[in-house]
Coordinates of C-alpha atoms and ligand atoms in Angstrom, one line a residue:
M56 CA 0.0 0.0 0.0
A57 CA 1.3 3.4 -0.9
V58 CA 2.4 5.6 2.0
R59 CA 0.4 8.9 2.3
F60 CA 2.0 12.0 3.8
V61 CA -0.2 14.6 5.4
D62 CA 2.6 17.1 5.0
L63 CA 3.7 16.0 1.6
E64 CA 2.8 18.8 -0.8
D65 CA 2.9 19.1 -4.5
R66 CA 4.1 22.6 -5.2
Q67 CA 4.9 23.6 -8.8
G68 CA 4.7 19.9 -9.8
K69 CA 7.3 18.8 -7.3
T70 CA 6.9 16.5 -4.4
S71 CA 8.3 18.1 -1.2
L72 CA 8.2 17.7 2.5
F73 CA 7.4 20.6 4.7
D74 CA 7.8 20.7 8.5
R75 CA 5.4 22.1 11.1
Y76 CA 7.1 25.5 10.7
G77 CA 6.6 25.7 6.9
R78 CA 10.3 24.9 6.1
R79 CA 10.9 22.8 3.0
I80 CA 13.3 20.0 4.0
H81 CA 15.3 18.9 1.0
Y82 CA 19.0 18.7 2.0
L83 CA 20.4 15.5 3.4
R84 CA 23.8 15.4 5.0
V85 CA 25.3 11.9 5.1
S86 CA 28.1 11.2 7.5
L87 CA 30.1 8.3 6.1
I88 CA 32.4 7.6 9.0
D89 CA 33.1 9.0 12.5
Q90 CA 36.9 8.5 12.3
C91 CA 39.3 11.2 11.3
N92 CA 42.9 11.6 10.4
L93 CA 43.0 15.0 12.3
R94 CA 42.0 16.1 15.8
C95 CA 40.9 19.7 15.4
V96 CA 40.8 21.2 18.8
Y97 CA 37.1 22.3 18.7
C98 CA 35.9 19.1 17.2
M99 CA 37.5 15.9 18.5
P100 CA 39.5 15.1 21.6
V101 CA 43.0 13.8 21.0
R102 CA 42.4 10.7 23.0
G103 CA 39.4 8.7 24.3
N104 CA 37.3 8.6 21.1
H105 CA 35.0 5.7 20.7
F106 CA 34.5 5.0 17.0
T107 CA 31.6 3.1 15.3
P108 CA 33.0 -0.3 14.4
K109 CA 33.3 -0.8 10.6
A110 CA 30.7 -3.6 10.7
E111 CA 28.1 -1.0 11.9
W112 CA 28.7 1.5 9.1
L113 CA 25.9 1.8 6.6
T114 CA 27.0 0.0 3.5
P115 CA 27.1 1.7 0.1
E116 CA 23.9 -0.1 -0.9
E117 CA 22.1 0.9 2.3
I118 CA 23.2 4.6 1.8
E119 CA 21.9 4.5 -1.7
T120 CA 18.6 3.0 -0.6
I121 CA 18.1 5.7 2.1
V122 CA 19.1 8.5 -0.4
R123 CA 16.7 7.1 -3.0
A124 CA 13.9 7.2 -0.4
A125 CA 14.9 10.8 0.4
V126 CA 14.8 11.8 -3.3
S127 CA 11.4 10.2 -3.7
V128 CA 10.1 12.6 -1.0
G129 CA 11.6 15.7 -2.5
F130 CA 15.3 15.9 -1.3
D131 CA 17.5 17.2 -4.0
K132 CA 20.8 18.1 -2.3
V133 CA 23.2 15.6 -0.7
R134 CA 26.4 16.3 1.1
L135 CA 28.9 13.6 2.2
T136 CA 30.7 14.4 5.4
G137 CA 32.2 12.7 8.5
G138 CA 34.5 12.4 10.5
E139 CA 36.7 12.5 7.4
P140 CA 34.7 11.0 4.5
T141 CA 37.8 10.4 2.4
L142 CA 38.8 7.7 4.9
R143 CA 36.0 5.4 3.7
P144 CA 37.7 2.9 1.4
D145 CA 34.5 2.5 -0.6
L146 CA 34.0 6.3 -1.1
L147 CA 34.2 6.2 -4.9
E148 CA 31.5 3.4 -5.0
I149 CA 29.3 5.5 -2.7
V150 CA 29.7 8.6 -4.9
E151 CA 29.0 6.6 -8.0
R152 CA 25.9 5.1 -6.6
L153 CA 24.5 8.4 -5.4
A154 CA 25.5 10.3 -8.6
G155 CA 23.3 7.8 -10.5
I156 CA 20.2 8.8 -8.7
E157 CA 18.0 11.0 -10.8
G158 CA 16.7 14.0 -8.9
I159 CA 19.9 15.0 -7.0
R160 CA 20.8 18.5 -8.0
T161 CA 24.0 18.8 -6.0
L162 CA 26.2 16.0 -4.6
A163 CA 28.9 17.7 -2.5
M164 CA 31.4 16.7 0.1
T165 CA 33.0 18.3 3.2
T166 CA 36.6 17.3 3.8
N167 CA 39.8 18.4 5.4
G168 CA 41.4 17.9 2.0
L169 CA 44.4 15.9 3.0
L170 CA 43.6 13.0 0.6
L171 CA 42.4 15.1 -2.3
P172 CA 45.6 15.1 -4.2
K173 CA 44.9 11.4 -4.8
L174 CA 41.1 11.5 -4.8
A175 CA 40.0 14.7 -6.4
H176 CA 40.0 13.5 -10.0
P177 CA 38.4 10.1 -9.3
L178 CA 35.8 11.8 -7.2
K179 CA 34.9 14.2 -10.0
Q180 CA 34.8 11.3 -12.5
A181 CA 32.5 9.4 -10.1
G182 CA 30.0 12.3 -10.2
L183 CA 30.9 14.5 -7.2
T184 CA 29.8 18.1 -7.9
R185 CA 32.1 20.0 -5.5
V186 CA 33.8 20.1 -2.2
N187 CA 34.1 22.3 0.9
I188 CA 37.6 22.2 2.3
H189 CA 38.4 22.9 5.9
L190 CA 41.3 25.4 6.4
D191 CA 41.3 27.3 9.7
T192 CA 44.2 29.6 8.9
V193 CA 47.0 30.3 6.5
K194 CA 49.5 31.0 9.3
K195 CA 51.6 27.8 9.7
P196 CA 52.2 28.1 13.5
S197 CA 48.5 28.7 14.2
L198 CA 47.5 25.8 11.9
N199 CA 49.8 23.5 13.7
R200 CA 48.0 24.3 17.0
I201 CA 44.4 24.2 15.8
M202 CA 44.3 21.5 13.1
L203 CA 46.0 18.7 15.0
Y204 CA 48.0 17.1 13.3
T205 CA 48.8 18.3 9.8
R206 CA 50.8 20.9 8.0
F207 CA 49.6 23.9 5.9
E208 CA 51.2 22.5 2.7
K209 CA 49.1 19.3 2.9
V210 CA 45.8 21.1 3.1
W211 CA 46.9 23.6 0.4
A212 CA 47.8 20.7 -1.9
G213 CA 44.3 19.3 -1.4
I214 CA 42.7 22.7 -2.3
L215 CA 44.7 23.0 -5.5
A216 CA 43.9 19.4 -6.5
A217 CA 40.2 20.0 -6.0
E218 CA 40.4 23.2 -8.1
E219 CA 42.4 21.4 -10.8
A220 CA 39.8 18.6 -10.9
G221 CA 37.0 21.1 -11.4
L222 CA 35.2 20.5 -8.1
L223 CA 34.0 24.1 -8.2
P224 CA 33.4 26.6 -6.7
I225 CA 36.0 25.9 -4.0
K226 CA 34.6 26.7 -0.6
L227 CA 36.9 26.9 2.4
N228 CA 35.6 26.6 5.9
A229 CA 37.3 28.2 8.9
V230 CA 36.2 27.9 12.6
V231 CA 37.6 30.8 14.6
L232 CA 38.8 30.4 18.1
R233 CA 40.2 33.0 20.4
G234 CA 43.9 32.6 21.0
Y235 CA 44.3 30.2 18.1
N236 CA 43.4 31.8 14.8
D237 CA 41.3 34.9 15.6
E238 CA 44.2 37.2 14.7
D239 CA 44.7 35.5 11.3
V240 CA 41.3 36.0 9.8
A241 CA 42.3 38.9 7.5
D242 CA 45.1 36.7 6.1
L243 CA 42.6 34.0 5.3
A244 CA 40.2 36.5 3.8
A245 CA 43.0 37.8 1.6
L246 CA 42.9 34.5 -0.3
T247 CA 39.8 35.8 -2.0
L248 CA 41.7 38.7 -3.6
D249 CA 43.2 36.5 -6.3
H250 CA 41.3 33.2 -6.0
P251 CA 37.6 32.9 -7.0
W252 CA 36.9 30.9 -3.8
H253 CA 34.4 31.3 -1.0
V254 CA 36.2 31.7 2.3
R255 CA 33.6 31.1 5.1
F256 CA 34.1 31.8 8.8
I257 CA 32.1 29.6 11.1
E258 CA 31.3 30.4 14.7
A259 CA 32.4 27.6 17.1
M260 CA 29.4 25.6 18.3
P261 CA 29.5 23.9 21.7
L262 CA 28.7 20.2 21.4
G263 CA 30.0 16.9 22.6
P264 CA 33.2 16.4 24.5
Q265 CA 34.8 19.6 23.0
A266 CA 31.9 21.9 24.0
T267 CA 34.0 23.8 26.6
V268 CA 36.6 24.7 24.0
A269 CA 33.9 26.3 21.8
L270 CA 32.4 28.1 24.8
E271 CA 35.6 29.4 26.3
R272 CA 37.2 30.4 23.0
F273 CA 34.1 31.7 21.2
V274 CA 34.6 34.6 18.7
S275 CA 31.5 36.1 17.1
N276 CA 31.4 36.7 13.4
A277 CA 30.7 40.4 14.1
E278 CA 34.2 40.5 15.6
T279 CA 35.7 38.5 12.7
K280 CA 34.1 40.7 10.1
A281 CA 35.4 43.9 11.9
R282 CA 38.9 42.5 11.9
I283 CA 38.7 41.8 8.2
E284 CA 37.3 45.3 7.6
E285 CA 40.2 46.9 9.6
R286 CA 42.5 45.6 6.9
F287 CA 40.4 45.9 3.8
G288 CA 37.8 48.5 4.5
P289 CA 34.0 47.9 4.4
L290 CA 33.0 44.6 2.8
E291 CA 30.4 44.7 0.1
P292 CA 27.3 42.6 0.6
A293 CA 27.0 39.9 -2.1
F294 CA 24.2 37.7 -3.5
D295 CA 21.7 40.5 -2.7
G296 CA 22.4 40.1 1.0
Q297 CA 20.6 36.7 1.0
L298 CA 21.9 33.7 2.9
V299 CA 23.8 31.3 0.5
G300 CA 23.3 28.0 2.3
E301 CA 23.8 29.2 5.9
A302 CA 26.4 31.8 5.0
R303 CA 25.9 35.6 4.8
M304 CA 28.1 36.5 1.8
Y305 CA 30.3 39.6 1.2
R306 CA 33.3 40.5 -0.9
I307 CA 36.3 42.8 -0.7
P308 CA 35.8 45.4 -3.4
D309 CA 37.2 44.0 -6.7
A310 CA 38.2 40.7 -5.2
A311 CA 38.0 37.5 -7.2
G312 CA 36.2 35.5 -4.5
F313 CA 33.7 35.9 -1.7
I314 CA 33.8 35.9 2.1
G315 CA 31.0 34.2 4.0
F316 CA 29.9 34.3 7.7
I317 CA 28.1 31.3 9.2
S318 CA 26.8 32.5 12.6
P319 CA 24.8 29.7 14.2
V320 CA 25.4 31.1 17.7
S321 CA 25.2 34.9 17.4
E322 CA 22.6 34.9 14.6
P323 CA 20.8 31.6 14.4
Y324 CA 19.3 30.8 11.0
C325 CA 17.1 28.0 12.2
D326 CA 14.1 29.5 10.5
S327 CA 15.6 28.7 7.1
C328 CA 17.0 25.3 8.1
N329 CA 16.3 22.8 5.3
R330 CA 18.3 19.7 6.4
L331 CA 18.4 16.4 8.1
R332 CA 21.6 14.5 9.0
L333 CA 22.3 10.8 8.7
T334 CA 25.0 9.4 10.9
A335 CA 27.4 6.7 9.8
D336 CA 25.5 4.1 11.9
G337 CA 22.2 4.9 10.4
K338 CA 20.5 7.3 12.8
M339 CA 18.8 10.4 11.4
R340 CA 19.5 13.6 13.4
L341 CA 16.7 16.1 13.2
C342 CA 18.8 19.1 14.2
L343 CA 22.5 19.4 14.5
L344 CA 22.3 20.9 17.9
T345 CA 19.6 18.8 19.4
D346 CA 20.0 15.2 20.6
H347 CA 17.0 13.7 18.9
E348 CA 17.5 10.9 16.4
L349 CA 15.4 8.3 14.5
D350 CA 16.7 4.9 13.5
F351 CA 16.7 4.7 9.7
R352 CA 18.7 1.5 9.4
Q353 CA 16.1 -0.3 11.4
A354 CA 13.4 1.1 9.1
L355 CA 15.4 0.0 6.1
Q356 CA 15.9 -3.5 7.4
E357 CA 12.3 -4.0 8.5
G358 CA 10.3 -2.2 5.7
G359 CA 12.5 -1.0 2.8
Q360 CA 11.5 2.0 0.7
E361 CA 8.0 2.5 2.0
A362 CA 9.1 2.4 5.7
L363 CA 11.9 4.8 4.8
Q364 CA 9.6 7.2 3.1
A365 CA 7.2 7.1 6.1
L366 CA 10.1 7.7 8.5
F367 CA 11.3 10.7 6.4
A368 CA 7.9 12.2 6.8
R369 CA 8.0 11.5 10.6
A370 CA 11.5 13.0 10.9
V371 CA 10.4 16.1 9.1
R372 CA 7.3 16.4 11.2
A373 CA 9.3 16.0 14.4
K374 CA 12.0 18.5 13.4
P375 CA 12.5 21.0 16.2
V376 CA 12.0 24.7 15.6
G377 CA 15.6 25.4 16.4
H378 CA 18.5 25.0 18.8
Q379 CA 18.5 26.2 22.4
L380 CA 22.1 27.3 22.8
R381 CA 20.9 30.7 24.2
S382 CA 19.1 28.9 27.0
G383 CA 22.4 27.0 27.7
V384 CA 21.1 23.7 26.3
Y385 CA 24.0 21.9 24.5
P386 CA 23.9 18.6 22.7
L387 CA 26.2 16.2 24.4
I388 CA 25.6 12.7 23.0
R389 CA 27.6 13.1 19.8
S390 CA 30.7 15.1 18.9
M391 CA 30.7 17.2 15.6
S392 CA 32.9 14.5 14.1
Q393 CA 30.1 12.0 14.7
I394 CA 27.5 14.2 13.0
G395 CA 29.4 15.9 10.2
G396 CA 28.7 19.6 10.8
Ligands
SAM649 N1 36.5 16.3 8.4 C1 35.7 17.1 7.5 C2 36.1 18.6 7.6 O1 36.8 18.9 8.6 O2 35.7 19.4 6.8 C3 34.2 17.0 7.6 C4 33.6 16.9 8.9 S1 33.8 18.3 9.9 C5 32.9 17.9 11.4 C6 32.7 19.5 9.1 C7 32.9 20.9 9.4 O3 32.5 21.1 10.8 C8 34.3 21.5 9.3 O4 34.3 22.6 8.5 C9 34.7 21.8 10.7 O5 35.6 22.9 10.8 C10 33.4 22.1 11.4 N2 33.3 22.0 12.8 C11 33.8 21.0 13.6 N3 33.6 21.2 14.9 C12 32.9 22.4 14.9 C13 32.4 23.1 16.0 N4 32.5 22.7 17.3 N5 31.8 24.3 15.7 C14 31.6 24.7 14.4 N6 32.1 24.0 13.4 C15 32.7 22.9 13.6
SF4_650 FE1 38.4 15.8 11.6 FE2 36.9 17.5 10.4 FE3 36.7 17.2 13.0 FE4 38.9 18.3 12.0 S1 36.8 19.2 11.9 S2 38.8 16.7 13.6 S3 39.1 17.3 10.2 S4 36.2 15.8 11.5

């Protein structure tokens, strides 16, 4: 029997899921693995991490089945993340399977870039649309302290490889922490002068075991923007001042690229949230910053596509209105590396 959705609407000939607050939910982030080859100070503790055993990872086939169900209820954007997604030995198979699903507009990946010199071209060939690469600073001593344990040259090589492979536009993500990289933000922004890249500054969010780092070292994006403007003068609003994804975009006059500010703490954008997040072990997280999850692997095993479609509808219906950081409520069950940002 076909599943019926009370909140499945047909707008402009397209099937879409809307939540109780009128938000269209159509963006699925898929964490492929909770392991990482780095230990960024705001994300993962250096020691004491408990990783999902490989046997419990969703298989490429299971991921494809869940994404097919998502597309059938109106999802059209998928992002692969982690942990570090490039550590999945079957990453290319996963990308190929997802790229073959009709109805996906964007198939992107978020990565620390370290393995892109080897993987950028095969990923592009497998059907990946583009990548967001994580670079917290261009100052080598600061990078050595915040992105444990790598070197600037390695991330840089990954960025160039992605650009060369045509995984465009290149978007760089930087989390700003006081005493680590807050004084380097104008140097990072300066990359946009000559490169057509999007350099995006993200406010540190308190969650999981590293929550206190984010709380104690928090820097608002208003402060980051002011520092950049001290060097370059007023930034020009870009893209009509609209949010692009979750980023408010600007540019240095005459620069080749853009500067974005993602401000989940100081300026929450929950009212325009359009996403759900699948974890590597098959749980669907309804909000990044709320510990509420539904078991999609169980639905897949017990009921296949129909059960998954029904669970998507339930997940969207149950999606919280927003996070409660301002009331001091932090999600503690999972770290960012277990959800994928
Ligand atoms: N390993 C990949 C990477 O670093 O891009 C993908 C996973 S990582 C969890 C995704 C994004 O989340 C990265 O841009 C990272 O900087 C960001 N991130 C991690 N912990 C964060 C936190 N506590 N607050 C804000 N952003 C965070
Ligand atoms: Fe790994 Fe990404 Fe977390 Fe850094 S931010 S520890 S690269 S998952």
